[in-house]
Tab-separated table of C-alpha atoms in Angstrom:
chain	number	residue	atom	x	y	z
A	1	MET	CA	-68.560	104.350	33.757
A	2	THR	CA	-65.017	105.290	34.601
A	3	TYR	CA	-61.688	103.771	35.386
A	4	CYS	CA	-59.175	105.352	37.775
A	5	VAL	CA	-56.168	103.850	39.515
A	6	GLY	CA	-53.936	105.254	42.225
A	7	LEU	CA	-50.640	103.454	42.867
A	8	MET	CA	-48.424	103.880	45.888
A	9	LEU	CA	-44.763	103.312	45.059
A	10	ASP	CA	-41.610	103.726	47.077
A	11	LYS	CA	-40.807	106.655	44.803
A	12	GLY	CA	-44.178	108.330	45.186
A	13	LEU	CA	-47.753	108.248	43.927
A	14	VAL	CA	-49.013	107.672	40.399
A	15	PHE	CA	-52.565	108.522	39.365
A	16	MET	CA	-54.311	107.721	36.112
A	17	SER	CA	-57.919	108.329	35.120
A	18	ASP	CA	-59.927	108.051	31.932
A	19	THR	CA	-62.125	110.923	30.766
A	20	ARG	CA	-65.252	109.305	29.370
A	21	THR	CA	-68.599	109.975	30.937
A	22	ASN	CA	-71.764	108.492	29.605
A	23	SER	CA	-75.425	108.373	30.306
A	24	GLY	CA	-76.503	105.309	28.402
A	25	VAL	CA	-74.462	104.609	25.299
A	26	ASP	CA	-75.466	107.635	23.249
A	27	ASN	CA	-74.717	110.502	25.579
A	28	ILE	CA	-70.966	110.444	25.746
A	29	SER	CA	-68.728	113.285	26.827
A	30	THR	CA	-65.188	113.960	27.885
A	31	PHE	CA	-64.698	115.241	31.427
A	32	SER	CA	-61.563	115.165	33.484
A	33	LYS	CA	-61.951	113.058	36.598
A	34	MET	CA	-58.660	114.128	38.106
A	35	PHE	CA	-58.231	117.202	40.272
A	36	VAL	CA	-55.023	118.487	41.795
A	37	TRP	CA	-54.510	121.017	44.579
A	38	GLU	CA	-51.007	122.122	45.343
A	39	GLN	CA	-48.987	124.600	47.334
A	40	ALA	CA	-45.353	124.204	46.432
A	41	GLY	CA	-43.220	123.208	49.409
A	42	GLU	CA	-46.251	122.544	51.547
A	43	ARG	CA	-48.730	120.088	50.028
A	44	ASN	CA	-49.734	118.213	46.879
A	45	ILE	CA	-53.145	116.566	46.718
A	46	THR	CA	-54.816	114.573	43.938
A	47	LEU	CA	-58.446	113.494	43.800
A	48	MET	CA	-59.958	111.114	41.246
A	49	THR	CA	-63.686	110.525	41.001
A	50	ALA	CA	-66.037	107.796	39.785
A	51	GLY	CA	-69.804	107.819	39.853
A	52	ASN	CA	-72.508	110.391	39.331
A	53	LEU	CA	-70.942	113.344	37.512
A	54	ALA	CA	-73.185	115.940	39.130
A	55	THR	CA	-72.171	114.647	42.548
A	56	THR	CA	-68.449	114.544	41.858
A	57	GLN	CA	-68.429	117.968	40.190
A	58	SER	CA	-70.340	119.394	43.095
A	59	VAL	CA	-67.866	117.931	45.588
A	60	VAL	CA	-64.912	119.299	43.659
A	61	SER	CA	-66.523	122.721	43.315
A	62	LEU	CA	-67.217	122.878	47.033
A	63	LEU	CA	-63.647	121.880	47.854
A	64	ASP	CA	-62.420	124.462	45.353
A	65	GLU	CA	-64.579	127.281	46.661
A	66	ARG	CA	-63.441	126.630	50.179
A	67	SER	CA	-59.839	126.562	49.089
A	68	LYS	CA	-60.205	129.980	47.465
A	69	GLU	CA	-62.051	131.704	50.275
A	70	PRO	CA	-60.055	131.418	53.453
A	71	ALA	CA	-62.997	132.890	55.316
A	72	ALA	CA	-65.173	129.964	54.284
A	73	ARG	CA	-65.485	126.809	56.289
A	74	HIS	CA	-62.359	125.538	57.966
A	75	PRO	CA	-60.299	123.641	57.406
A	76	GLY	CA	-60.216	123.890	53.625
A	77	ILE	CA	-58.351	121.376	51.505
A	78	LEU	CA	-55.341	123.737	51.504
A	79	GLU	CA	-55.474	124.169	55.266
A	80	ALA	CA	-56.051	120.676	56.629
A	81	LYS	CA	-53.055	119.713	58.720
A	82	SER	CA	-52.661	116.181	57.401
A	83	MET	CA	-53.758	113.857	54.620
A	84	PHE	CA	-56.055	112.201	57.139
A	85	GLN	CA	-57.799	115.529	57.686
A	86	VAL	CA	-58.000	116.071	53.938
A	87	ALA	CA	-59.613	112.640	53.520
A	88	THR	CA	-62.080	113.432	56.298
A	89	LEU	CA	-62.950	116.745	54.634
A	90	VAL	CA	-63.456	115.160	51.217
A	91	GLY	CA	-65.460	112.296	52.710
A	92	ASN	CA	-67.735	114.666	54.614
A	93	THR	CA	-68.237	116.854	51.563
A	94	LEU	CA	-69.092	113.806	49.444
A	95	LYS	CA	-71.550	112.511	52.018
A	96	GLU	CA	-73.210	115.917	52.304
A	97	VAL	CA	-73.626	116.332	48.560
A	98	ILE	CA	-75.170	112.885	48.199
A	99	ALA	CA	-77.455	113.496	51.171
A	100	THR	CA	-78.594	116.846	49.748
A	101	HIS	CA	-79.815	115.255	46.548
A	102	ALA	CA	-81.179	112.152	48.203
A	103	GLU	CA	-83.230	114.296	50.585
A	104	THR	CA	-85.058	116.162	47.824
A	105	GLY	CA	-87.206	113.109	47.455
A	106	GLN	CA	-85.574	112.031	44.224
A	107	ARG	CA	-84.953	108.337	44.416
A	108	ALA	CA	-82.902	106.546	41.816
A	109	ASP	CA	-81.037	103.489	43.058
A	110	ALA	CA	-77.599	104.717	44.075
A	111	ALA	CA	-77.729	107.188	41.200
A	112	PHE	CA	-76.137	110.013	43.183
A	113	ASN	CA	-73.348	107.857	44.487
A	114	ALA	CA	-69.664	108.394	43.881
A	115	THR	CA	-66.408	106.858	45.007
A	116	MET	CA	-63.076	108.652	45.095
A	117	ILE	CA	-59.366	108.021	45.271
A	118	LEU	CA	-57.430	110.635	47.208
A	119	GLY	CA	-53.679	110.751	47.483
A	120	GLY	CA	-50.875	113.131	48.241
A	121	GLN	CA	-48.695	114.539	50.929
A	122	VAL	CA	-48.905	117.341	53.451
A	123	GLU	CA	-45.732	118.758	54.980
A	124	GLY	CA	-44.794	116.854	58.095
A	125	GLY	CA	-46.445	113.609	57.003
A	126	ALA	CA	-45.716	110.781	54.589
A	127	PRO	CA	-47.405	110.345	51.198
A	128	ARG	CA	-50.765	108.641	51.700
A	129	LEU	CA	-53.409	107.127	49.471
A	130	PHE	CA	-57.101	106.726	50.357
A	131	MET	CA	-60.269	105.345	48.859
A	132	ILE	CA	-63.353	107.306	49.907
A	133	TYR	CA	-66.839	105.796	49.898
A	134	PRO	CA	-70.188	107.505	49.288
A	135	GLU	CA	-70.917	107.207	53.015
A	136	GLY	CA	-67.976	109.534	53.657
A	137	ASN	CA	-65.756	106.957	55.314
A	138	PHE	CA	-62.500	105.799	53.763
A	139	ILE	CA	-59.735	103.205	53.775
A	140	GLU	CA	-56.032	103.750	53.349
A	141	ALA	CA	-53.582	101.951	51.094
A	142	SER	CA	-51.053	99.837	52.922
A	143	PHE	CA	-48.173	97.538	52.240
A	144	ASP	CA	-50.635	94.726	51.545
A	145	THR	CA	-52.978	96.760	49.362
A	146	PRO	CA	-50.768	99.365	47.764
A	147	TYR	CA	-53.192	100.547	45.064
A	148	PHE	CA	-56.832	101.419	44.612
A	149	GLN	CA	-59.076	101.168	41.595
A	150	ILE	CA	-62.501	102.748	41.144
A	151	GLY	CA	-65.092	102.441	38.385
A	152	GLU	CA	-64.797	99.576	35.935
A	153	THR	CA	-62.074	97.777	37.882
A	154	LYS	CA	-62.208	94.122	36.910
A	155	TYR	CA	-60.734	93.878	33.416
A	156	GLY	CA	-57.615	95.788	34.383
A	157	ARG	CA	-57.014	94.084	37.716
A	158	PRO	CA	-55.175	90.862	36.735
A	159	ILE	CA	-52.205	92.699	35.236
A	160	LEU	CA	-51.959	94.980	38.279
A	161	VAL	CA	-52.008	91.973	40.596
A	162	ARG	CA	-49.298	90.247	38.587
A	163	ALA	CA	-46.916	93.040	37.665
A	164	TYR	CA	-47.134	95.695	40.393
A	165	ASP	CA	-43.942	96.133	42.344
A	166	PRO	CA	-43.516	98.939	44.892
A	167	THR	CA	-39.910	99.493	43.799
A	168	MET	CA	-40.826	100.188	40.169
A	169	SER	CA	-39.874	103.451	38.493
A	170	PHE	CA	-42.439	106.057	37.453
A	171	GLU	CA	-41.783	105.116	33.822
A	172	GLU	CA	-42.583	101.468	34.550
A	173	ALA	CA	-45.627	102.473	36.580
A	174	VAL	CA	-47.072	104.479	33.693
A	175	LYS	CA	-46.464	101.493	31.419
A	176	LEU	CA	-48.249	99.183	33.885
A	177	LEU	CA	-51.195	101.542	34.210
A	178	LEU	CA	-51.485	101.931	30.452
A	179	LEU	CA	-51.690	98.141	30.100
A	180	SER	CA	-54.339	97.987	32.794
A	181	PHE	CA	-56.292	100.762	31.064
A	182	ASP	CA	-55.827	99.124	27.677
A	183	SER	CA	-57.372	95.858	28.923
A	184	THR	CA	-60.320	97.847	30.249
A	185	ILE	CA	-60.764	100.040	27.199
A	186	LYS	CA	-60.679	97.014	24.895
A	187	ALA	CA	-63.500	95.401	26.874
A	188	ASN	CA	-65.724	98.275	27.974
A	189	LEU	CA	-67.109	101.054	25.785
A	190	SER	CA	-67.667	103.343	28.747
A	191	VAL	CA	-63.959	103.740	29.485
A	192	SER	CA	-61.870	105.618	26.960
A	193	LEU	CA	-58.938	107.846	26.137
A	194	PRO	CA	-57.713	110.507	26.633
A	195	LEU	CA	-56.149	109.513	29.947
A	196	ASP	CA	-55.036	111.963	32.614
A	197	VAL	CA	-51.828	111.227	34.475
A	198	HIS	CA	-50.340	112.783	37.563
A	199	ILE	CA	-47.090	111.709	39.137
A	200	TYR	CA	-46.135	112.887	42.571
A	201	GLU	CA	-42.595	112.286	43.767
A	202	ALA	CA	-42.527	111.361	47.437
A	203	ASN	CA	-41.363	114.129	49.769
A	204	SER	CA	-40.955	116.636	46.931
A	205	LEU	CA	-44.014	118.672	47.973
A	206	GLU	CA	-43.675	120.131	44.486
A	207	PRO	CA	-46.068	120.047	41.531
A	208	GLY	CA	-45.575	116.667	39.884
A	209	ALA	CA	-45.601	115.735	36.218
A	210	GLN	CA	-49.146	116.138	34.902
A	211	PHE	CA	-50.093	115.290	31.361
A	212	ARG	CA	-52.767	113.807	29.134
A	213	ILE	CA	-52.382	110.758	26.903
A	214	GLN	CA	-54.377	111.370	23.728
A	215	PRO	CA	-56.155	108.720	21.628
A	216	ASP	CA	-53.455	108.816	18.950
A	217	ASP	CA	-50.543	108.681	21.378
A	218	PRO	CA	-47.806	106.663	19.639
A	219	TYR	CA	-46.498	105.141	22.888
A	220	TYR	CA	-49.973	103.978	23.908
A	221	ASP	CA	-50.543	102.454	20.473
A	222	ARG	CA	-47.214	100.704	20.605
A	223	ILE	CA	-47.723	99.349	24.120
A	224	SER	CA	-51.197	98.145	23.229
A	225	ASN	CA	-49.974	96.310	20.121
A	226	ASP	CA	-46.767	94.978	21.611
A	227	TRP	CA	-48.595	93.712	24.669
A	228	GLY	CA	-50.932	91.654	22.514
A	229	VAL	CA	-47.934	90.140	20.744
A	230	ALA	CA	-46.035	89.596	24.006
A	231	LEU	CA	-49.040	87.927	25.636
A	232	ARG	CA	-49.499	85.556	22.731
A	233	GLU	CA	-45.793	84.729	22.797
A	234	ALA	CA	-45.804	84.144	26.551
A	235	PHE	CA	-48.919	82.017	26.088
A	236	GLY	CA	-47.206	79.985	23.376
A	237	GLN	CA	-44.194	79.344	25.586
A	238	LEU	CA	-46.174	77.888	28.472
A	239	PRO	CA	-46.394	74.108	28.286
A	240	ASP	CA	-49.611	72.871	26.689
A	241	PHE	CA	-52.060	70.825	28.659
A	242	THR	CA	-51.742	67.071	28.261
A	243	PHE	CA	-54.873	65.004	28.500
A	244	PRO	CA	-55.216	62.513	31.334
A	245	GLU	CA	-54.343	59.052	30.061
A	246	GLY	CA	-57.075	57.375	28.111
A	247	LEU	CA	-58.849	60.644	27.342
A	248	ALA	CA	-56.763	62.058	24.507
B	1	MET	CA	-70.937	83.453	41.655
B	2	THR	CA	-69.669	81.237	38.914
B	3	TYR	CA	-67.426	81.271	35.909
B	4	CYS	CA	-68.065	79.191	32.804
B	5	VAL	CA	-66.632	79.527	29.302
B	6	GLY	CA	-67.584	77.770	26.086
B	7	LEU	CA	-65.145	78.055	23.178
B	8	MET	CA	-65.883	77.240	19.562
B	9	LEU	CA	-62.789	76.031	17.723
B	10	ASP	CA	-62.275	74.648	14.259
B	11	LYS	CA	-61.565	71.319	15.933
B	12	GLY	CA	-64.666	71.335	18.119
B	13	LEU	CA	-66.076	72.733	21.338
B	14	VAL	CA	-64.341	73.198	24.681
B	15	PHE	CA	-66.284	73.807	27.887
B	16	MET	CA	-64.934	74.723	31.307
B	17	SER	CA	-66.842	75.562	34.482
B	18	ASP	CA	-65.928	76.130	38.094
B	19	THR	CA	-67.803	74.339	40.874
B	20	ARG	CA	-68.183	76.876	43.659
B	21	THR	CA	-71.595	78.008	44.759
B	22	ASN	CA	-72.079	80.457	47.542
B	23	SER	CA	-74.797	82.254	49.361
B	24	GLY	CA	-72.961	85.118	50.958
B	25	VAL	CA	-69.362	84.350	51.811
B	26	ASP	CA	-69.958	81.754	54.491
B	27	ASN	CA	-72.222	79.268	52.791
B	28	ILE	CA	-69.937	77.736	50.227
B	29	SER	CA	-70.440	74.431	48.477
B	30	THR	CA	-69.183	72.499	45.519
B	31	PHE	CA	-71.694	71.738	42.783
B	32	SER	CA	-71.012	70.804	39.232
B	33	LYS	CA	-72.370	73.360	36.788
B	34	MET	CA	-71.732	71.247	33.713
B	35	PHE	CA	-74.182	68.690	32.353
B	36	VAL	CA	-73.698	66.438	29.362
B	37	TRP	CA	-76.261	64.439	27.405
B	38	GLU	CA	-75.000	62.080	24.764
B	39	GLN	CA	-76.085	59.363	22.390
B	40	ALA	CA	-73.032	58.000	20.647
B	41	GLY	CA	-73.179	58.454	16.896
B	42	GLU	CA	-76.199	60.709	17.136
B	43	ARG	CA	-75.719	63.704	19.440
B	44	ASN	CA	-73.518	65.242	22.117
B	45	ILE	CA	-74.851	68.161	24.161
B	46	THR	CA	-73.257	70.172	26.969
B	47	LEU	CA	-74.997	72.664	29.226
B	48	MET	CA	-73.276	75.011	31.703
B	49	THR	CA	-75.228	77.091	34.182
B	50	ALA	CA	-74.756	80.314	36.134
B	51	GLY	CA	-77.191	81.914	38.517
B	52	ASN	CA	-79.668	80.715	41.091
B	53	LEU	CA	-78.764	77.117	41.937
B	54	ALA	CA	-82.352	76.043	42.632
B	55	THR	CA	-83.359	77.342	39.215
B	56	THR	CA	-80.521	75.703	37.318
B	57	GLN	CA	-80.900	72.374	39.116
B	58	SER	CA	-84.600	72.430	38.438
B	59	VAL	CA	-84.014	73.089	34.735
B	60	VAL	CA	-81.495	70.265	34.498
B	61	SER	CA	-83.764	67.871	36.375
B	62	LEU	CA	-86.664	68.668	34.079
B	63	LEU	CA	-84.511	68.143	31.002
B	64	ASP	CA	-83.250	64.895	32.498
B	65	GLU	CA	-86.671	63.548	33.399
B	66	ARG	CA	-87.937	64.239	29.951
B	67	SER	CA	-84.923	62.562	28.408
B	68	LYS	CA	-85.581	59.408	30.432
B	69	GLU	CA	-89.307	59.127	29.837
B	70	PRO	CA	-89.937	59.061	26.152
B	71	ALA	CA	-93.629	59.300	26.870
B	72	ALA	CA	-93.140	62.650	28.569
B	73	ARG	CA	-93.242	65.950	26.735
B	74	HIS	CA	-91.816	66.044	23.240
B	75	PRO	CA	-89.333	66.747	22.009
B	76	GLY	CA	-86.925	65.864	24.825
B	77	ILE	CA	-83.305	66.935	24.755
B	78	LEU	CA	-82.418	63.546	23.227
B	79	GLU	CA	-85.115	63.838	20.584
B	80	ALA	CA	-84.857	67.415	19.359
B	81	LYS	CA	-83.899	67.344	15.704
B	82	SER	CA	-81.271	70.087	15.823
B	83	MET	CA	-79.175	72.153	18.208
B	84	PHE	CA	-81.531	75.031	17.524
B	85	GLN	CA	-84.417	72.921	18.809
B	86	VAL	CA	-82.364	71.898	21.827
B	87	ALA	CA	-81.637	75.556	22.591
B	88	THR	CA	-85.334	76.389	22.243
B	89	LEU	CA	-86.223	73.558	24.614
B	90	VAL	CA	-83.656	74.605	27.211
B	91	GLY	CA	-84.660	78.258	26.891
B	92	ASN	CA	-88.345	77.448	27.349
B	93	THR	CA	-87.625	75.220	30.327
B	94	LEU	CA	-85.502	77.916	31.936
B	95	LYS	CA	-88.147	80.566	31.364
B	96	GLU	CA	-90.854	78.297	32.812
B	97	VAL	CA	-88.871	77.491	35.939
B	98	ILE	CA	-88.150	81.141	36.621
B	99	ALA	CA	-91.767	82.094	35.983
B	100	THR	CA	-93.009	79.357	38.338
B	101	HIS	CA	-91.036	80.749	41.242
B	102	ALA	CA	-91.618	84.371	40.376
B	103	GLU	CA	-95.384	83.762	40.281
B	104	THR	CA	-95.543	82.435	43.813
B	105	GLY	CA	-95.344	85.986	44.964
B	106	GLN	CA	-91.767	85.689	46.156
B	107	ARG	CA	-89.919	88.731	45.003
B	108	ALA	CA	-86.176	88.993	45.285
B	109	ASP	CA	-84.473	91.126	42.650
B	110	ALA	CA	-83.516	88.747	39.862
B	111	ALA	CA	-82.784	86.107	42.488
B	112	PHE	CA	-84.275	83.255	40.479
B	113	ASN	CA	-82.431	84.185	37.341
B	114	ALA	CA	-79.942	82.034	35.529
B	115	THR	CA	-77.954	82.184	32.319
B	116	MET	CA	-76.672	79.174	30.420
B	117	ILE	CA	-74.176	78.171	27.791
B	118	LEU	CA	-75.320	75.339	25.544
B	119	GLY	CA	-73.164	73.655	22.946
B	120	GLY	CA	-72.917	70.472	20.985
B	121	GLN	CA	-73.880	68.760	17.822
B	122	VAL	CA	-76.844	66.783	16.558
B	123	GLU	CA	-76.436	64.425	13.614
B	124	GLY	CA	-77.055	66.226	10.351
B	125	GLY	CA	-75.982	69.628	11.687
B	126	ALA	CA	-72.765	71.427	12.511
B	127	PRO	CA	-71.454	71.954	16.054
B	128	ARG	CA	-73.162	74.996	17.550
B	129	LEU	CA	-72.741	77.099	20.653
B	130	PHE	CA	-75.475	79.200	22.314
B	131	MET	CA	-75.907	81.550	25.238
B	132	ILE	CA	-79.381	81.292	26.786
B	133	TYR	CA	-80.923	84.132	28.773
B	134	PRO	CA	-83.381	83.963	31.678
B	135	GLU	CA	-86.102	85.158	29.312
B	136	GLY	CA	-85.666	81.944	27.356
B	137	ASN	CA	-84.234	83.545	24.235
B	138	PHE	CA	-80.684	82.916	23.093
B	139	ILE	CA	-77.831	84.034	20.864
B	140	GLU	CA	-75.456	81.879	18.875
B	141	ALA	CA	-71.673	82.043	18.682
B	142	SER	CA	-70.351	83.153	15.318
B	143	PHE	CA	-67.102	83.834	13.568
B	144	ASP	CA	-66.998	87.267	15.209
B	145	THR	CA	-67.953	86.107	18.694
B	146	PRO	CA	-66.641	82.562	18.905
B	147	TYR	CA	-66.925	82.114	22.671
B	148	PHE	CA	-69.311	82.829	25.505
B	149	GLN	CA	-68.659	83.514	29.174
B	150	ILE	CA	-71.216	83.498	31.978
B	151	GLY	CA	-70.947	84.425	35.652
B	152	GLU	CA	-67.938	86.424	36.798
B	153	THR	CA	-66.705	87.183	33.276
B	154	LYS	CA	-64.593	90.301	33.472
B	155	TYR	CA	-61.296	89.292	35.083
B	156	GLY	CA	-60.774	86.421	32.659
B	157	ARG	CA	-61.799	88.236	29.516
B	158	PRO	CA	-58.633	90.148	28.505
B	159	ILE	CA	-56.573	86.972	28.036
B	160	LEU	CA	-59.365	85.363	25.990
B	161	VAL	CA	-59.612	88.443	23.786
B	162	ARG	CA	-55.851	88.473	23.244
B	163	ALA	CA	-54.955	84.808	22.864
B	164	TYR	CA	-58.008	83.024	21.438
B	165	ASP	CA	-57.440	81.586	17.994
B	166	PRO	CA	-60.017	79.338	16.297
B	167	THR	CA	-57.277	77.118	14.886
B	168	MET	CA	-55.798	76.272	18.301
B	169	SER	CA	-55.516	72.687	19.497
B	170	PHE	CA	-57.597	71.319	22.351
B	171	GLU	CA	-54.439	71.248	24.498
B	172	GLU	CA	-53.851	74.956	23.836
B	173	ALA	CA	-57.501	75.716	24.453
B	174	VAL	CA	-57.421	74.068	27.888
B	175	LYS	CA	-54.275	76.059	28.666
B	176	LEU	CA	-56.003	79.302	27.592
B	177	LEU	CA	-59.092	78.542	29.648
B	178	LEU	CA	-57.010	77.675	32.706
B	179	LEU	CA	-55.279	81.073	32.455
B	180	SER	CA	-58.629	82.813	32.121
B	181	PHE	CA	-59.940	80.900	35.150
B	182	ASP	CA	-56.749	81.573	37.096
B	183	SER	CA	-57.121	85.342	36.615
B	184	THR	CA	-60.697	85.080	37.852
B	185	ILE	CA	-59.960	82.795	40.788
B	186	LYS	CA	-57.115	85.064	41.926
B	187	ALA	CA	-59.486	88.039	42.006
B	188	ASN	CA	-62.828	86.629	43.112
B	189	LEU	CA	-63.482	84.385	46.095
B	190	SER	CA	-66.727	83.111	44.648
B	191	VAL	CA	-65.039	81.282	41.780
B	192	SER	CA	-62.897	78.301	42.643
B	193	LEU	CA	-61.481	74.915	41.740
B	194	PRO	CA	-62.184	72.111	41.045
B	195	LEU	CA	-62.896	72.875	37.388
B	196	ASP	CA	-64.959	70.678	35.111
B	197	VAL	CA	-63.817	70.263	31.526
B	198	HIS	CA	-65.540	68.766	28.532
B	199	ILE	CA	-64.052	68.594	25.072
B	200	TYR	CA	-66.169	67.695	22.098
B	201	GLU	CA	-64.453	66.912	18.836
B	202	ALA	CA	-66.376	68.325	15.883
B	203	ASN	CA	-68.340	65.767	13.871
B	204	SER	CA	-67.322	62.899	16.152
B	205	LEU	CA	-70.806	62.573	17.694
B	206	GLU	CA	-68.971	60.545	20.328
B	207	PRO	CA	-68.540	61.162	24.061
B	208	GLY	CA	-65.725	63.665	24.396
B	209	ALA	CA	-62.966	63.870	26.983
B	210	GLN	CA	-64.535	64.829	30.302
B	211	PHE	CA	-62.468	65.374	33.423
B	212	ARG	CA	-62.074	67.467	36.543
B	213	ILE	CA	-59.091	69.639	37.446
B	214	GLN	CA	-58.564	69.424	41.205
B	215	PRO	CA	-57.193	72.196	43.464
B	216	ASP	CA	-53.793	70.498	43.727
B	217	ASP	CA	-53.459	69.762	40.021
B	218	PRO	CA	-49.747	70.083	39.195
B	219	TYR	CA	-50.354	71.408	35.677
B	220	TYR	CA	-52.706	74.106	36.956
B	221	ASP	CA	-50.190	75.129	39.622
B	222	ARG	CA	-47.425	75.265	37.086
B	223	ILE	CA	-49.438	77.269	34.562
B	224	SER	CA	-50.522	79.691	37.256
B	225	ASN	CA	-46.957	80.266	38.470
B	226	ASP	CA	-45.315	80.306	35.062
B	227	TRP	CA	-47.895	82.736	33.739
B	228	GLY	CA	-47.091	85.204	36.504
B	229	VAL	CA	-43.407	84.968	35.625
B	230	ALA	CA	-44.084	85.171	31.880
B	231	LEU	CA	-46.313	88.219	32.327
B	232	ARG	CA	-43.713	90.028	34.371
B	233	GLU	CA	-41.054	89.175	31.796
B	234	ALA	CA	-43.236	90.332	28.915
B	235	PHE	CA	-43.978	93.482	30.899
B	236	GLY	CA	-40.273	94.075	31.468
B	237	GLN	CA	-39.526	93.725	27.781
B	238	LEU	CA	-41.998	96.358	26.661
B	239	PRO	CA	-40.394	99.774	26.294
B	240	ASP	CA	-40.868	101.984	29.355
B	241	PHE	CA	-42.792	105.194	29.119
B	242	THR	CA	-40.714	108.311	28.566
B	243	PHE	CA	-41.955	111.524	30.071
B	244	PRO	CA	-42.903	114.373	27.766
B	245	GLU	CA	-40.056	116.854	27.565
B	246	GLY	CA	-39.808	119.183	30.493
B	247	LEU	CA	-41.825	116.903	32.763
B	248	ALA	CA	-39.277	114.259	33.767
């Protein structure tokens, strides 16, 4: 499994992904699920992937190859004129890769499927955030739904729903995402550190801050511990239930 | 879908279940998923069900019939000598009902399946809590795993993991369960109020407090609102992330 979140803030886009891949519980590896393409001053694009690793690696390799060989199919991810065109390109590539494997006669319920979060900015447009489905179509984040999650999304959703605020700073956003990831990691063995982070400042069109949070990261440890304490305190401060009369 | 939780506390057992059943998103009904059998001074048994409604109703009806006709199959749920025997009886009944439908040639991926939480006490034994699988086998709550969830379990799990404490009062336990249900209800349309609650005081062997929390319950509304505020405050008080040097 996997957990990736893309947040759209007033200040820009924040991406976080885990790095655990597993086939069953005893074939566990670390693979990055975050891929960044950038041309300073012109575009900055981030892709995060969940699902079949062979499929997602194949999609990324195809996008990469095309970006390196200008003579290859147009438009490449570095040539598309807008984020919408980039999303279309990624969606089509994803659909093609899945179809290729599905057509070889291998059938394994949805086993080649993958879902992706794509975000970034191309000169002349605003920052945009998309979720791309295995069928190649996609939806875009909006004011009402300003973030996307893929993979093991449920454990980490309540805190996002409660604490997300589009005006938050990047520092607060990383804190929020770490709490969301911590809830997931505590509950699901198939999601794990290290975590990849990419922060893109709106309208900068420059490489954003990109770093990896390691398993022994002191800030992560502190947030994880302090959040447990803070939750229990907040819980203690809420008024207790009182039994309906006659039932105590 | 469904959400039910059974908690084992030092003071006794607390059960909470939602009441929404749905077939797709446009065939929604309210059904209780909590069933209590009691004989004051002798036993108190609670069963909560998740899964195919026809299956769970059939299981409950069979258990009921047998409890009313002493001449029917032995031991009935009111005759079994221990909670272990009750769990065996419920498990066997569940397995039989599923097998009956499966054998008619109707095939619909796991559509007749159901999972159950069973808890209570029979004179001479301690309070016990079980999770019963469609195959008829079951596991028992222990010191390490002192609660069971069935149905849509993921959204409401992080708060249980963080705030559960076996020494908590019944009033605190209801508060905790309401927060866990609130997180689930906020995220998943197929779980909804009213909520059924049953509280069994350890070693009382008496009918426990049983009541229903309605959609307009003022305590639920308050807890739901206050928890949002408390979470955001707790979030605000945690130290913000600081970017690695050179990346700010």
